[in-house]
Amino acid sequence: MADHNALPLVVLAEKFASLPGIGMKSAQRLAYHVMSMEDAAVEDFAKALLDAKRNVRCCKCCQNLTEREICPICSDDERDKGIICVVESPKDVTAFERTREYCGVYHVLHGLLSPMDGVTPDKLRFKELLARISEGGVREVIMATNPTVEGDATAMYAAGLLKPLGIKVTRLAFGLPVGGILEYADEVTLYKALENRNDM
Amino acid sequence: MADHNALPLVVLAEKFASLPGIGMKSAQRLAYHVMSMEDAAVEDFAKALLDAKRNVRCCKCCQNLTEREICPICSDDERDKGIICVVESPKDVTAFERTREYCGVYHVLHGLLSPMDGVTPDKLRFKELLARISEGGVREVIMATNPTVEGDATAMYAAGLLKPLGIKVTRLAFGLPVGGILEYADEVTLYKALENRNDM
């Protein structure tokens, strides 16, 4: 924004622009939008930002974001504590919960292994995962990280860590997405779909 | 977000989703991003929201957003107060200022006439425009509203209001955008470009 613009507006636009996926033009539009909002709505927005940051923490058990000490999933007696689905981030928990089919629990690593970027195993929540497993009762760990180099490496690392403890470690199935069209599938997906074919 | 999510995160995501151009998925991603920000950065963001809303007001003269009583453009002695460029919103002032060619002043209407949506002339800043003109010294009013139905209607209304006062009222030129390709221009733009052709 040029210097004829009010400074607080420029500052606000810069804050919006610092968020992922919001460019400077959108950020300016959002800043102008805030000006047209009711005073109370802006105050609610500011409060929501602070509330989320202050009151949301990691669940002591699964490391998912929650406002309680133990999240609703971990404290739900109907969930099977014997199966742990290990994911990269809280977003992935939301994705699995949307299926309404999974009734085990989760473990959020808060990242994927990427030694090039300095993300070594000690930066992720593996220690907490091992602590949960050492308490006993865990039959299976499902590695549900993305099918990327980092996701695969993280799954491999976890398998190496957990298998010697006698835990069954599985990986999500990779293949054609449901509703997808074979013609448009990439080679690797198609190869995986062929390799992992099932009896009918 | 499903009910396993921390409530403050759901609230924050809803706030983001209430902004223009941000869907629920992006809003969730932004809420998660806020969780990964430093405490101080989140506090700065909340402060920027409140600061912008509390300290930015409309310039008493041109109605543009500013943190002063009279905005830097209106209080700049080098700007020609005899020419007023009338625009829909503060964003348009920024757009004109980027040209670095316009040295008159502005008047921000804060909307365009749209009787269907209840936006009648009394909802816009025409009263303030007439007050400026009644102080004398204004030679020309440039109607720089968008070339849309509402923009044209607003320009026509202003012309009807100001011409009887002996003020020269002009409208932005419409034609081919510079760098544009004739083949891809729509019919109306091409017709305008033909109609408004200039001697070489």
Short mmCIF file of C-alpha atoms in Angstrom, two decimals:
data_model
loop_
_atom_site.label_atom_id
_atom_site.label_comp_id
_atom_site.label_asym_id
_atom_site.label_seq_id
_atom_site.Cartn_x
_atom_site.Cartn_y
_atom_site.Cartn_z
CA MET A 1 0.00 0.00 0.00
CA ALA A 2 1.26 3.45 -0.83
CA ASP A 3 2.03 5.97 1.89
CA HIS A 4 -1.28 7.77 1.44
CA ASN A 5 -2.89 4.79 3.16
CA ALA A 6 -3.60 4.82 6.85
CA LEU A 7 -0.74 3.10 8.67
CA PRO A 8 -2.92 0.77 10.80
CA LEU A 9 -4.49 -0.51 7.57
CA VAL A 10 -1.07 -1.17 6.05
CA VAL A 11 -0.01 -3.05 9.19
CA LEU A 12 -3.21 -5.12 9.17
CA ALA A 13 -2.79 -5.97 5.48
CA GLU A 14 0.76 -7.13 6.19
CA LYS A 15 -0.52 -9.41 8.96
CA PHE A 16 -3.05 -10.97 6.60
CA ALA A 17 -0.39 -11.32 3.90
CA SER A 18 1.82 -13.25 6.34
CA LEU A 19 -0.79 -16.04 6.45
CA PRO A 20 -0.31 -18.96 4.05
CA GLY A 21 -2.10 -18.65 0.70
CA ILE A 22 -2.97 -14.95 1.08
CA GLY A 23 -1.18 -12.58 -1.30
CA MET A 24 -0.73 -8.83 -0.83
CA LYS A 25 -3.76 -7.94 -2.98
CA SER A 26 -6.10 -10.27 -1.07
CA ALA A 27 -4.60 -9.04 2.19
CA GLN A 28 -5.46 -5.44 1.29
CA ARG A 29 -9.00 -6.46 0.39
CA LEU A 30 -9.34 -8.26 3.73
CA ALA A 31 -8.00 -5.22 5.61
CA TYR A 32 -10.58 -3.00 3.89
CA HIS A 33 -13.25 -5.58 4.70
CA VAL A 34 -12.34 -5.39 8.39
CA MET A 35 -13.00 -1.64 8.21
CA SER A 36 -16.54 -2.33 7.05
CA MET A 37 -17.21 -4.84 9.86
CA GLU A 38 -19.07 -3.89 13.04
CA ASP A 39 -16.84 -2.93 15.99
CA ALA A 40 -18.09 -5.94 17.96
CA ALA A 41 -17.33 -8.35 15.11
CA VAL A 42 -13.73 -7.12 14.89
CA GLU A 43 -13.35 -7.46 18.65
CA ASP A 44 -14.74 -11.01 18.45
CA PHE A 45 -12.24 -11.81 15.71
CA ALA A 46 -9.31 -10.51 17.77
CA LYS A 47 -10.57 -12.44 20.78
CA ALA A 48 -10.93 -15.64 18.74
CA LEU A 49 -7.29 -15.32 17.66
CA LEU A 50 -6.06 -14.91 21.22
CA ASP A 51 -8.43 -17.55 22.63
CA ALA A 52 -7.32 -20.16 20.14
CA LYS A 53 -3.66 -19.46 20.78
CA ARG A 54 -4.01 -19.30 24.58
CA ASN A 55 -6.51 -22.06 25.27
CA VAL A 56 -5.65 -24.70 22.72
CA ARG A 57 -2.83 -27.08 23.55
CA CYS A 58 -1.68 -30.58 22.63
CA CYS A 59 -3.58 -33.54 24.13
CA LYS A 60 -1.27 -35.19 26.69
CA CYS A 61 -2.00 -38.53 25.11
CA CYS A 62 -2.34 -38.22 21.31
CA GLN A 63 -0.79 -34.72 20.81
CA ASN A 64 -3.81 -33.54 18.80
CA LEU A 65 -4.88 -29.92 19.40
CA THR A 66 -7.55 -29.58 22.08
CA GLU A 67 -8.64 -27.21 24.83
CA ARG A 68 -8.71 -30.01 27.41
CA GLU A 69 -5.84 -31.93 29.02
CA ILE A 70 -6.99 -35.14 27.30
CA CYS A 71 -8.84 -34.69 23.98
CA PRO A 72 -12.43 -35.96 23.43
CA ILE A 73 -11.21 -38.84 21.25
CA CYS A 74 -8.67 -40.14 23.78
CA SER A 75 -11.19 -39.80 26.63
CA ASP A 76 -13.97 -41.54 24.66
CA ASP A 77 -14.49 -45.03 26.18
CA GLU A 78 -16.01 -46.31 22.94
CA ARG A 79 -12.82 -45.75 20.94
CA ASP A 80 -10.49 -48.74 20.60
CA LYS A 81 -7.25 -47.74 22.37
CA GLY A 82 -5.55 -50.81 20.87
CA ILE A 83 -5.25 -49.23 17.41
CA ILE A 84 -3.29 -46.02 16.93
CA CYS A 85 -3.45 -44.15 13.62
CA VAL A 86 -0.28 -42.04 13.30
CA VAL A 87 -0.72 -38.84 11.28
CA GLU A 88 1.32 -35.80 10.37
CA SER A 89 -1.01 -33.05 11.61
CA PRO A 90 -4.35 -32.29 13.33
CA LYS A 91 -5.86 -31.65 9.87
CA ASP A 92 -5.39 -35.34 9.11
CA VAL A 93 -7.35 -36.31 12.23
CA THR A 94 -10.23 -34.20 10.93
CA ALA A 95 -9.99 -35.94 7.55
CA PHE A 96 -10.19 -39.42 9.13
CA GLU A 97 -13.00 -38.39 11.48
CA ARG A 98 -15.00 -37.31 8.43
CA THR A 99 -15.04 -40.93 7.22
CA ARG A 100 -17.02 -41.85 10.40
CA GLU A 101 -15.57 -45.36 10.04
CA TYR A 102 -12.41 -45.31 12.09
CA CYS A 103 -12.95 -46.13 15.76
CA GLY A 104 -9.38 -46.41 17.02
CA VAL A 105 -7.36 -43.49 18.37
CA TYR A 106 -4.73 -41.19 16.84
CA HIS A 107 -1.22 -39.94 17.37
CA VAL A 108 -0.21 -36.62 15.83
CA LEU A 109 3.50 -36.34 14.99
CA HIS A 110 3.34 -32.59 14.17
CA GLY A 111 5.50 -32.97 11.11
CA LEU A 112 7.28 -35.49 8.89
CA LEU A 113 10.90 -36.55 8.93
CA SER A 114 12.98 -34.35 6.67
CA PRO A 115 16.65 -34.32 7.70
CA MET A 116 17.45 -31.83 4.93
CA ASP A 117 15.20 -29.27 6.65
CA GLY A 118 16.50 -30.21 10.08
CA VAL A 119 13.42 -32.28 11.02
CA THR A 120 15.01 -35.23 12.78
CA PRO A 121 13.04 -37.85 14.81
CA ASP A 122 13.56 -35.92 18.08
CA LYS A 123 11.64 -32.96 16.57
CA LEU A 124 8.54 -35.14 16.11
CA ARG A 125 6.33 -36.71 18.78
CA PHE A 126 7.86 -40.21 18.59
CA LYS A 127 8.89 -40.12 22.26
CA GLU A 128 5.24 -39.65 23.26
CA LEU A 129 4.20 -42.46 20.90
CA LEU A 130 6.70 -44.84 22.47
CA ALA A 131 5.50 -43.83 25.94
CA ARG A 132 1.89 -44.69 24.98
CA ILE A 133 2.96 -48.05 23.59
CA SER A 134 5.07 -48.87 26.66
CA GLU A 135 1.89 -48.61 28.73
CA GLY A 136 0.71 -51.74 26.91
CA GLY A 137 -2.53 -52.71 25.18
CA VAL A 138 -1.59 -51.42 21.72
CA ARG A 139 -2.11 -54.11 19.05
CA GLU A 140 -1.60 -52.12 15.85
CA VAL A 141 -0.09 -48.87 14.67
CA ILE A 142 -1.39 -47.58 11.31
CA MET A 143 1.10 -45.26 9.62
CA ALA A 144 -1.19 -42.78 7.89
CA THR A 145 1.36 -40.26 6.65
CA ASN A 146 1.13 -38.87 3.11
CA PRO A 147 2.42 -40.95 0.20
CA THR A 148 5.36 -38.59 -0.32
CA VAL A 149 9.10 -39.03 0.19
CA GLU A 150 8.87 -37.53 3.70
CA GLY A 151 5.69 -39.43 4.53
CA ASP A 152 7.18 -42.74 3.42
CA ALA A 153 10.44 -42.08 5.25
CA THR A 154 8.53 -41.28 8.44
CA ALA A 155 6.46 -44.47 8.10
CA MET A 156 9.62 -46.53 7.51
CA TYR A 157 11.32 -44.98 10.52
CA ALA A 158 8.30 -45.72 12.73
CA ALA A 159 8.14 -49.30 11.49
CA GLY A 160 11.81 -49.79 12.35
CA LEU A 161 11.13 -48.37 15.80
CA LEU A 162 7.94 -50.28 16.63
CA LYS A 163 8.29 -53.69 15.01
CA PRO A 164 11.06 -54.82 17.43
CA LEU A 165 8.57 -54.08 20.23
CA GLY A 166 6.24 -56.70 18.76
CA ILE A 167 3.69 -54.15 17.52
CA LYS A 168 1.91 -54.77 14.21
CA VAL A 169 2.70 -51.76 11.98
CA THR A 170 0.54 -51.16 8.88
CA ARG A 171 0.50 -48.51 6.16
CA LEU A 172 -2.50 -46.97 4.40
CA ALA A 173 -3.39 -48.61 1.08
CA PHE A 174 -2.39 -46.71 -2.04
CA GLY A 175 -4.27 -47.16 -5.30
CA LEU A 176 -6.85 -45.54 -7.52
CA PRO A 177 -8.95 -42.92 -5.77
CA VAL A 178 -12.61 -43.91 -5.63
CA GLY A 179 -14.48 -42.22 -8.49
CA GLY A 180 -11.15 -41.58 -10.24
CA ILE A 181 -10.64 -42.32 -13.91
CA LEU A 182 -7.97 -44.86 -14.80
CA GLU A 183 -6.90 -42.93 -17.87
CA TYR A 184 -5.93 -39.91 -15.76
CA ALA A 185 -4.13 -41.77 -12.97
CA ASP A 186 -0.39 -41.18 -12.76
CA GLU A 187 2.01 -44.08 -13.35
CA VAL A 188 3.02 -44.54 -9.72
CA THR A 189 -0.59 -44.67 -8.49
CA LEU A 190 -1.49 -47.12 -11.23
CA TYR A 191 1.52 -49.28 -10.41
CA LYS A 192 0.54 -49.27 -6.72
CA ALA A 193 -3.06 -50.16 -7.64
CA LEU A 194 -1.80 -53.09 -9.72
CA GLU A 195 0.71 -54.27 -7.16
CA ASN A 196 -1.82 -54.14 -4.30
CA ARG A 197 -4.65 -55.76 -6.27
CA ASN A 198 -7.17 -57.75 -4.24
CA ASP A 199 -9.04 -61.02 -4.87
CA MET A 200 -12.65 -60.53 -5.92
CA MET B 1 -14.96 -28.91 11.88
CA ALA B 2 -16.25 -31.93 13.68
CA ASP B 3 -16.93 -31.83 17.42
CA HIS B 4 -13.66 -33.57 18.26
CA ASN B 5 -11.95 -30.30 17.39
CA ALA B 6 -11.06 -27.80 20.07
CA LEU B 7 -13.86 -25.22 20.28
CA PRO B 8 -11.61 -22.12 20.14
CA LEU B 9 -10.15 -23.48 16.88
CA VAL B 10 -13.63 -23.98 15.42
CA VAL B 11 -14.59 -20.44 16.42
CA LEU B 12 -11.41 -19.01 14.88
CA ALA B 13 -11.97 -20.95 11.65
CA GLU B 14 -15.50 -19.56 11.46
CA LYS B 15 -14.16 -16.03 11.84
CA PHE B 16 -11.72 -16.57 8.98
CA ALA B 17 -14.48 -18.13 6.87
CA SER B 18 -16.63 -15.03 7.38
CA LEU B 19 -14.06 -12.98 5.45
CA PRO B 20 -14.65 -12.52 1.73
CA GLY B 21 -12.95 -15.07 -0.55
CA ILE B 22 -12.03 -17.51 2.25
CA GLY B 23 -13.87 -20.84 2.23
CA MET B 24 -14.25 -23.21 5.18
CA LYS B 25 -11.27 -25.39 4.15
CA SER B 26 -8.91 -22.43 3.85
CA ALA B 27 -10.29 -21.04 7.09
CA GLN B 28 -9.44 -24.27 8.91
CA ARG B 29 -5.93 -24.21 7.44
CA LEU B 30 -5.50 -20.61 8.60
CA ALA B 31 -6.75 -21.48 12.10
CA TYR B 32 -4.20 -24.31 12.31
CA HIS B 33 -1.53 -21.94 11.03
CA VAL B 34 -2.32 -19.51 13.86
CA MET B 35 -1.64 -22.36 16.30
CA SER B 36 1.86 -22.71 14.88
CA MET B 37 2.60 -18.97 15.15
CA GLU B 38 4.56 -17.46 18.03
CA ASP B 39 2.44 -16.08 20.89
CA ALA B 40 3.74 -12.58 20.21
CA ALA B 41 2.85 -12.80 16.51
CA VAL B 42 -0.73 -13.79 17.31
CA GLU B 43 -0.99 -10.93 19.81
CA ASP B 44 0.33 -8.52 17.16
CA PHE B 45 -2.26 -9.79 14.71
CA ALA B 46 -5.11 -9.28 17.19
CA LYS B 47 -3.75 -5.82 18.00
CA ALA B 48 -3.52 -4.91 14.30
CA LEU B 49 -7.20 -5.83 13.85
CA LEU B 50 -8.30 -3.67 16.76
CA ASP B 51 -5.94 -0.81 15.88
CA ALA B 52 -7.18 -0.63 12.31
CA LYS B 53 -10.80 -0.66 13.38
CA ARG B 54 -10.33 1.84 16.23
CA ASN B 55 -7.88 4.31 14.73
CA VAL B 56 -8.87 4.45 11.09
CA ARG B 57 -11.78 6.70 10.16
CA CYS B 58 -13.04 8.57 7.11
CA CYS B 59 -11.22 11.75 6.08
CA LYS B 60 -13.52 14.69 6.90
CA CYS B 61 -12.96 16.03 3.42
CA CYS B 62 -12.68 13.18 0.88
CA GLN B 63 -14.11 10.29 2.98
CA ASN B 64 -11.09 8.10 2.22
CA LEU B 65 -9.88 5.91 5.11
CA THR B 66 -7.15 7.54 7.18
CA GLU B 67 -5.91 7.71 10.75
CA ARG B 68 -5.89 11.52 10.69
CA GLU B 69 -8.77 13.99 10.64
CA ILE B 70 -7.80 15.15 7.14
CA CYS B 71 -6.01 12.56 4.96
CA PRO B 72 -2.47 13.11 3.55
CA ILE B 73 -3.84 13.68 0.04
CA CYS B 74 -6.37 16.35 1.07
CA SER B 75 -3.78 18.09 3.25
CA ASP B 76 -1.10 18.04 0.54
CA ASP B 77 -0.69 21.62 -0.79
CA GLU B 78 0.72 20.33 -4.09
CA ARG B 79 -2.51 18.50 -5.02
CA ASP B 80 -4.95 20.40 -7.24
CA LYS B 81 -8.12 20.86 -5.14
CA GLY B 82 -9.97 22.02 -8.28
CA ILE B 83 -10.26 18.47 -9.67
CA ILE B 84 -12.11 15.79 -7.73
CA CYS B 85 -11.94 12.17 -8.84
CA VAL B 86 -15.05 10.38 -7.49
CA VAL B 87 -14.53 6.68 -6.75
CA GLU B 88 -16.49 3.83 -5.22
CA SER B 89 -14.04 2.72 -2.52
CA PRO B 90 -10.65 3.41 -0.89
CA LYS B 91 -9.18 0.58 -3.01
CA ASP B 92 -9.78 2.71 -6.11
CA VAL B 93 -7.80 5.59 -4.59
CA THR B 94 -4.89 3.18 -4.17
CA ALA B 95 -5.25 2.12 -7.81
CA PHE B 96 -5.14 5.73 -9.08
CA GLU B 97 -2.25 6.64 -6.79
CA ARG B 98 -0.28 3.78 -8.33
CA THR B 99 -0.39 5.56 -11.72
CA ARG B 100 1.60 8.44 -10.10
CA GLU B 101 0.05 10.72 -12.72
CA TYR B 102 -3.09 12.06 -11.09
CA CYS B 103 -2.49 15.19 -9.02
CA GLY B 104 -6.05 16.19 -8.17
CA VAL B 105 -7.92 15.00 -5.09
CA TYR B 106 -10.51 12.25 -4.52
CA HIS B 107 -13.95 11.69 -3.13
CA VAL B 108 -14.87 8.20 -1.91
CA LEU B 109 -18.60 7.39 -2.16
CA HIS B 110 -18.31 4.11 -0.17
CA GLY B 111 -20.54 2.23 -2.57
CA LEU B 112 -22.44 2.50 -5.83
CA LEU B 113 -26.12 3.24 -6.40
CA SER B 114 -28.16 0.06 -6.43
CA PRO B 115 -31.79 0.71 -5.52
CA MET B 116 -32.56 -3.03 -5.77
CA ASP B 117 -30.18 -3.63 -2.85
CA GLY B 118 -31.44 -0.61 -0.96
CA VAL B 119 -28.43 1.56 -1.83
CA THR B 120 -30.08 4.90 -2.54
CA PRO B 121 -28.17 8.21 -2.95
CA ASP B 122 -28.56 9.08 0.75
CA LYS B 123 -26.56 5.92 1.63
CA LEU B 124 -23.55 7.21 -0.33
CA ARG B 125 -21.36 10.24 0.44
CA PHE B 126 -23.01 12.60 -2.05
CA LYS B 127 -23.97 15.08 0.69
CA GLU B 128 -20.29 15.46 1.60
CA LEU B 129 -19.40 15.87 -2.09
CA LEU B 130 -21.94 18.66 -2.51
CA ALA B 131 -20.63 20.33 0.66
CA ARG B 132 -17.10 20.33 -0.78
CA ILE B 133 -18.32 21.79 -4.05
CA SER B 134 -20.38 24.47 -2.32
CA GLU B 135 -17.15 25.77 -0.77
CA GLY B 136 -16.13 26.76 -4.31
CA GLY B 137 -12.97 26.32 -6.36
CA VAL B 138 -13.92 22.99 -7.93
CA ARG B 139 -13.55 23.08 -11.72
CA GLU B 140 -14.05 19.44 -12.66
CA VAL B 141 -15.46 16.25 -11.19
CA ILE B 142 -14.20 13.03 -12.79
CA MET B 143 -16.64 10.15 -12.31
CA ALA B 144 -14.26 7.19 -11.94
CA THR B 145 -16.75 4.47 -11.00
CA ASN B 146 -16.55 1.03 -12.59
CA PRO B 147 -17.97 0.51 -16.10
CA THR B 148 -20.84 -1.60 -14.72
CA VAL B 149 -24.58 -0.98 -14.50
CA GLU B 150 -24.24 0.36 -10.95
CA GLY B 151 -21.09 2.35 -11.78
CA ASP B 152 -22.73 3.96 -14.81
CA ALA B 153 -25.94 4.71 -12.91
CA THR B 154 -23.92 6.35 -10.11
CA ALA B 155 -21.99 8.44 -12.66
CA MET B 156 -25.23 9.49 -14.39
CA TYR B 157 -26.81 10.45 -11.08
CA ALA B 158 -23.78 12.52 -10.09
CA ALA B 159 -23.76 14.26 -13.48
CA GLY B 160 -27.44 15.18 -13.04
CA LEU B 161 -26.66 16.55 -9.60
CA LEU B 162 -23.52 18.52 -10.43
CA LYS B 163 -24.02 19.88 -13.95
CA PRO B 164 -26.77 22.32 -12.85
CA LEU B 165 -24.20 23.76 -10.42
CA GLY B 166 -22.01 24.68 -13.39
CA ILE B 167 -19.39 22.01 -12.63
CA LYS B 168 -17.70 20.18 -15.51
CA VAL B 169 -18.41 16.47 -15.03
CA THR B 170 -16.30 13.92 -16.94
CA ARG B 171 -16.21 10.12 -17.09
CA LEU B 172 -13.18 7.81 -17.42
CA ALA B 173 -12.43 6.72 -21.00
CA PHE B 174 -13.41 3.17 -21.89
CA GLY B 175 -11.63 1.27 -24.64
CA LEU B 176 -9.03 -1.40 -25.23
CA PRO B 177 -6.79 -2.06 -22.24
CA VAL B 178 -3.16 -1.19 -22.99
CA GLY B 179 -1.30 -4.36 -23.96
CA GLY B 180 -4.62 -6.07 -24.68
CA ILE B 181 -5.25 -8.10 -27.80
CA LEU B 182 -8.03 -6.89 -30.08
CA GLU B 183 -9.10 -10.43 -30.92
CA TYR B 184 -9.90 -11.17 -27.27
CA ALA B 185 -11.71 -7.91 -26.46
CA ASP B 186 -15.43 -8.27 -25.75
CA GLU B 187 -17.95 -6.58 -28.08
CA VAL B 188 -18.89 -3.76 -25.73
CA THR B 189 -15.28 -2.79 -25.06
CA LEU B 190 -14.51 -2.88 -28.77
CA TYR B 191 -17.58 -0.79 -29.55
CA LYS B 192 -16.52 1.75 -26.92
CA ALA B 193 -12.99 1.80 -28.35
CA LEU B 194 -14.40 2.48 -31.82
CA GLU B 195 -16.89 5.07 -30.64
CA ASN B 196 -14.32 6.98 -28.61
CA ARG B 197 -11.58 6.84 -31.29
CA ASN B 198 -9.09 9.69 -31.29
CA ASP B 199 -7.36 11.64 -34.09
CA MET B 200 -3.76 10.59 -34.64
#
